[in-house]
Amino acid sequence: MGQSNGNASLGARILLLETDEGRGEVFRSLLRSQDCRVRSVSVPNDVEEVFRSRVWDAVFCEMAFAKTLLPLMKGGEQMPPVILLAGYAEMAFARQLVEDGRAFGYQTTPLRSEKALQMLREALVLHPMKADRAEEDSVQPSEEDAPCEKHFGLIYGESAQMQELYQQIRRVALTDMNVLILGESGTGKELVAKAIHASGNRSERPFVAVNCSSLPENLLESELFGYVKGAFTGASHNKDGLFLAADGGTLFLDEVGSISPATQMALLRALQEREIRPVGSTHTIPVNVRVLAATNEDVGKLRESGRFRDDLFFRISAFSLKIPPLRERGDDLKILDDVFLEELSKDGTPLVLSHEAREACRRHKWPGNVRELFHALEHGATMAEDGVIGLRQLPEAVVEDLSCEGSEQFEPDECQKTMTLKAYLRHCERQYLQRVLEEQNGDKERAARLLGISVATLYRKLSER
């Protein structure tokens, strides 16, 4: 397989038998950063079916699965090397299995990334993929192995709402209709516009975008249509506008609801006549431009208040698309979490959300949608400890929803209402530590990692009175 270079990607097919969801996520990310295809199993009853489903290059096996996996290892050249994942109390048993030749090696938990990868490299060199695996590797990977699809090369999401949106994009892209894209701030309206452009017959021509709300009223018209020398103070030469820059292609008008009535009239004329008149000019210039517009405002209210012309609305909304907000996209949140965490990972260290942090993300309403999610995870990545983003590393606004929903757990009883604030906060902290420890079945190392503190600190806080 050519894994002799320690810095080379591995490209191996790995089976991971692991009951710890948090540790499993970290390890999957690490292996995928090495171009490995990973299949995870967390239930012993599923081990035999998955193990026999294909030929694996290597297996990482938590000791809890050893009694299920090892009887399946009948020997022979096609058996993959097994690397055991052992806790301190399991090391003697793991060492014995290695000495008996039933496992290639073992790694202690919590895992050290570089040591685990180094052992995997050694295993792959000593047990290289056989030539007859080429045909199997050409088969389409299973759903668990396949990376999340980036639709149109731009957009992530597999929910029913997004699937419907993709279908609409494909259909309208094949036309030359003007499209109005509706959606809350941060939902990705420009990405949808780019997807329409890239999927249509103008894809080889320019895509030009402008945020209409970012330009003062007196500049937007000249930016769109250009101007001639002497049109206004400072106009020392002729300048083409964005319509001409996008000629033959697509012009994306973001926040179109902010355009002034005067500029709306000029835009309507350009769309109707398919020609523009630069500011200060008496001559018109023909243009061939498809206009995609977007807004996060309620267009109905804008029209009712007279702030947006009806005739312009009908002109730009021959076809309307509505992007669903993130809070209505079901499991897409987890998909986006994983995609962004992979993008934000640096120096080969994978990022993972702790159980509590992922729960906080699940409960948050995300008013800023996908943009807010990315910035929240970016904040968490900056503050992460050992690659783990816990509650303390997330922005306060994200954690508030979790705190409010679970606040009833920390209400003092009658005898505690006379506590000092310091004593009450210590009481709440202790309750929370105990709850996390219980969820981790008493594993203090795992609980400390999820809490973002050292094991010593956890012991100290639990012993405080």
Coordinates of N, CA and C in Angstrom, one line a residue, residues 141-231:
P141 N -18.9 3.0 -2.1 CA -18.9 2.7 -0.7 C -20.3 2.8 -0.1
S142 N -20.4 2.1 1.1 CA -21.7 2.1 1.8 C -22.0 3.5 2.3
E143 N -23.2 3.7 2.8 CA -23.6 5.0 3.3 C -22.7 5.5 4.5
E144 N -22.3 4.5 5.3 CA -21.4 4.9 6.5 C -20.0 5.3 6.0
D145 N -19.6 4.7 4.9 CA -18.2 5.0 4.4 C -18.2 6.3 3.6
A146 N -19.2 6.6 2.9 CA -19.2 7.7 2.0 C -19.2 9.0 2.7
P147 N -18.4 10.0 2.2 CA -18.4 11.3 2.8 C -19.7 12.0 2.5
C148 N -20.0 13.0 3.3 CA -21.2 13.8 3.1 C -21.1 14.5 1.7
E149 N -22.2 14.4 1.0 CA -22.2 15.0 -0.4 C -22.3 16.5 -0.3
K150 N -21.5 17.1 -1.2 CA -21.6 18.6 -1.3 C -22.4 18.9 -2.6
H151 N -23.6 19.1 -2.4 CA -24.5 19.3 -3.6 C -24.1 20.5 -4.4
F152 N -24.1 20.4 -5.7 CA -23.7 21.4 -6.7 C -22.3 21.9 -6.3
G153 N -21.5 21.1 -5.5 CA -20.2 21.5 -5.2 C -20.2 22.7 -4.2
L154 N -21.4 23.0 -3.6 CA -21.5 24.2 -2.7 C -22.2 24.0 -1.4
I155 N -23.3 23.1 -1.4 CA -24.2 23.1 -0.3 C -24.3 21.7 0.3
Y156 N -24.3 21.7 1.7 CA -24.4 20.5 2.5 C -25.8 20.4 3.1
G157 N -26.4 19.2 3.1 CA -27.7 19.0 3.8 C -28.4 17.9 3.1
E158 N -29.0 17.0 3.9 CA -29.7 15.8 3.3 C -31.2 15.7 3.8
S159 N -31.6 16.8 4.5 CA -33.0 16.7 4.9 C -34.0 16.8 3.8
A160 N -35.3 16.4 4.1 CA -36.3 16.4 3.0 C -36.5 17.8 2.5
Q161 N -36.4 18.8 3.3 CA -36.6 20.2 2.9 C -35.5 20.6 1.9
M162 N -34.2 20.2 2.2 CA -33.1 20.5 1.3 C -33.2 19.7 0.0
Q163 N -33.6 18.5 0.1 CA -33.8 17.7 -1.2 C -34.8 18.3 -2.1
E164 N -35.9 18.9 -1.5 CA -36.9 19.6 -2.4 C -36.2 20.8 -3.0
L165 N -35.4 21.5 -2.2 CA -34.8 22.7 -2.7 C -33.8 22.4 -3.9
Y166 N -33.1 21.3 -3.7 CA -32.1 20.9 -4.8 C -32.9 20.6 -6.1
Q167 N -34.1 19.9 -5.9 CA -34.9 19.6 -7.1 C -35.3 20.9 -7.8
Q168 N -35.7 21.9 -7.0 CA -36.2 23.2 -7.6 C -35.0 23.9 -8.3
I169 N -33.8 23.8 -7.7 CA -32.6 24.4 -8.3 C -32.3 23.8 -9.6
R170 N -32.4 22.5 -9.7 CA -32.1 21.8 -11.0 C -33.1 22.2 -12.0
R171 N -34.3 22.3 -11.7 CA -35.3 22.6 -12.7 C -35.2 24.0 -13.2
V172 N -35.1 25.0 -12.3 CA -35.1 26.4 -12.7 C -33.8 26.7 -13.4
A173 N -32.7 26.0 -13.0 CA -31.4 26.3 -13.6 C -31.4 26.1 -15.1
L174 N -32.2 25.2 -15.6 CA -32.3 24.9 -17.1 C -33.1 25.9 -17.8
T175 N -33.7 26.9 -17.1 CA -34.4 27.9 -17.8 C -33.6 29.2 -17.8
D176 N -34.2 30.3 -18.3 CA -33.5 31.6 -18.2 C -34.3 32.6 -17.4
M177 N -35.2 32.0 -16.5 CA -36.1 32.9 -15.7 C -35.3 33.6 -14.7
N178 N -35.8 34.8 -14.3 CA -35.3 35.5 -13.2 C -35.9 34.8 -11.9
V179 N -35.1 34.7 -10.9 CA -35.4 34.0 -9.7 C -35.3 34.9 -8.4
L180 N -36.3 34.8 -7.6 CA -36.2 35.5 -6.3 C -36.0 34.4 -5.2
I181 N -34.9 34.6 -4.5 CA -34.5 33.6 -3.4 C -34.8 34.2 -2.1
L182 N -35.7 33.5 -1.3 CA -36.1 34.0 0.0 C -35.5 33.2 1.1
G183 N -35.2 33.8 2.2 CA -34.6 33.0 3.3 C -34.1 34.0 4.3
E184 N -34.1 33.5 5.6 CA -33.6 34.3 6.7 C -32.1 34.5 6.5
S185 N -31.6 35.5 7.2 CA -30.1 35.8 7.2 C -29.3 34.6 7.6
G186 N -28.3 34.3 6.8 CA -27.4 33.2 7.1 C -27.8 31.9 6.5
T187 N -28.8 31.8 5.8 CA -29.3 30.5 5.2 C -28.5 30.1 4.0
G188 N -27.8 31.0 3.4 CA -27.0 30.6 2.2 C -27.6 31.0 0.9
K189 N -28.2 32.1 0.8 CA -28.9 32.6 -0.4 C -27.9 32.7 -1.6
E190 N -26.7 33.2 -1.3 CA -25.8 33.4 -2.4 C -25.3 32.0 -2.9
L191 N -25.2 31.1 -2.0 CA -24.8 29.7 -2.5 C -25.8 29.1 -3.4
V192 N -27.1 29.3 -3.1 CA -28.2 28.9 -3.9 C -28.1 29.5 -5.3
A193 N -27.8 30.9 -5.3 CA -27.7 31.6 -6.5 C -26.5 31.0 -7.4
K194 N -25.4 30.8 -6.7 CA -24.3 30.2 -7.5 C -24.6 28.8 -8.0
A195 N -25.4 28.0 -7.2 CA -25.8 26.7 -7.7 C -26.6 26.8 -8.9
I196 N -27.6 27.7 -9.0 CA -28.4 27.9 -10.1 C -27.6 28.3 -11.3
H197 N -26.7 29.3 -11.1 CA -25.8 29.7 -12.2 C -24.9 28.6 -12.8
A198 N -24.3 27.8 -11.8 CA -23.4 26.7 -12.2 C -24.1 25.6 -12.9
S199 N -25.4 25.4 -12.7 CA -26.1 24.3 -13.3 C -26.8 24.7 -14.6
G200 N -26.8 25.9 -15.0 CA -27.5 26.4 -16.1 C -26.6 26.6 -17.4
N201 N -27.2 27.1 -18.4 CA -26.4 27.2 -19.7 C -25.5 28.5 -19.7
R202 N -25.5 29.2 -18.6 CA -24.7 30.4 -18.5 C -23.4 30.1 -17.6
S203 N -23.2 28.9 -17.3 CA -22.2 28.6 -16.3 C -20.8 29.0 -16.7
E204 N -20.5 29.1 -18.0 CA -19.2 29.5 -18.5 C -19.0 31.0 -18.5
R205 N -20.1 31.7 -18.3 CA -20.1 33.2 -18.3 C -20.0 33.7 -16.9
P206 N -19.8 35.0 -16.7 CA -19.6 35.6 -15.3 C -20.8 35.4 -14.4
F207 N -20.4 35.2 -13.1 CA -21.4 35.4 -12.0 C -20.9 36.6 -11.2
V208 N -21.8 37.6 -11.1 CA -21.4 38.8 -10.5 C -22.4 39.1 -9.3
A209 N -21.9 39.3 -8.1 CA -22.8 39.5 -7.0 C -22.6 40.9 -6.4
V210 N -23.7 41.5 -5.9 CA -23.6 42.7 -5.2 C -24.6 42.7 -4.1
N211 N -24.2 43.2 -2.9 CA -25.1 43.4 -1.8 C -25.7 44.8 -1.8
C212 N -27.0 44.9 -2.2 CA -27.6 46.2 -2.4 C -27.7 47.0 -1.2
S213 N -27.7 46.4 0.0 CA -27.8 47.2 1.2 C -26.5 47.8 1.7
S214 N -25.4 47.3 1.1 CA -24.1 47.8 1.5 C -23.7 49.1 0.8
L215 N -24.4 49.5 -0.2 CA -24.1 50.7 -1.0 C -25.1 51.8 -0.7
P216 N -24.6 53.0 -0.6 CA -25.5 54.2 -0.4 C -26.4 54.3 -1.7
E217 N -27.6 54.9 -1.5 CA -28.5 55.0 -2.6 C -27.9 55.7 -3.8
N218 N -27.1 56.8 -3.6 CA -26.5 57.5 -4.7 C -25.4 56.8 -5.4
L219 N -24.9 55.7 -4.9 CA -23.9 54.9 -5.5 C -24.4 53.6 -6.2
L220 N -25.5 53.1 -5.7 CA -25.9 51.8 -6.2 C -26.3 51.9 -7.7
E221 N -27.0 52.9 -8.1 CA -27.4 53.0 -9.5 C -26.2 53.1 -10.4
S222 N -25.2 53.9 -10.0 CA -24.0 54.0 -10.9 C -23.2 52.7 -10.8
E223 N -23.2 51.9 -9.7 CA -22.6 50.7 -9.6 C -23.2 49.6 -10.5
L224 N -24.5 49.7 -10.6 CA -25.3 48.7 -11.4 C -25.1 49.0 -12.9
F225 N -25.3 50.3 -13.2 CA -25.4 50.6 -14.7 C -24.2 51.4 -15.2
G226 N -23.2 51.7 -14.3 CA -22.1 52.4 -14.8 C -22.4 53.9 -14.9
Y227 N -21.4 54.7 -15.4 CA -21.5 56.1 -15.6 C -20.6 56.6 -16.6
V228 N -20.9 57.8 -17.1 CA -20.0 58.4 -18.1 C -19.2 59.6 -17.5
K229 N -18.1 59.9 -18.1 CA -17.3 61.0 -17.6 C -18.1 62.3 -17.4
G230 N -18.0 62.9 -16.2 CA -18.7 64.2 -16.0 C -20.1 64.0 -15.4
A231 N -20.5 62.8 -15.2 CA -21.9 62.5 -14.8 C -22.1 63.1 -13.4

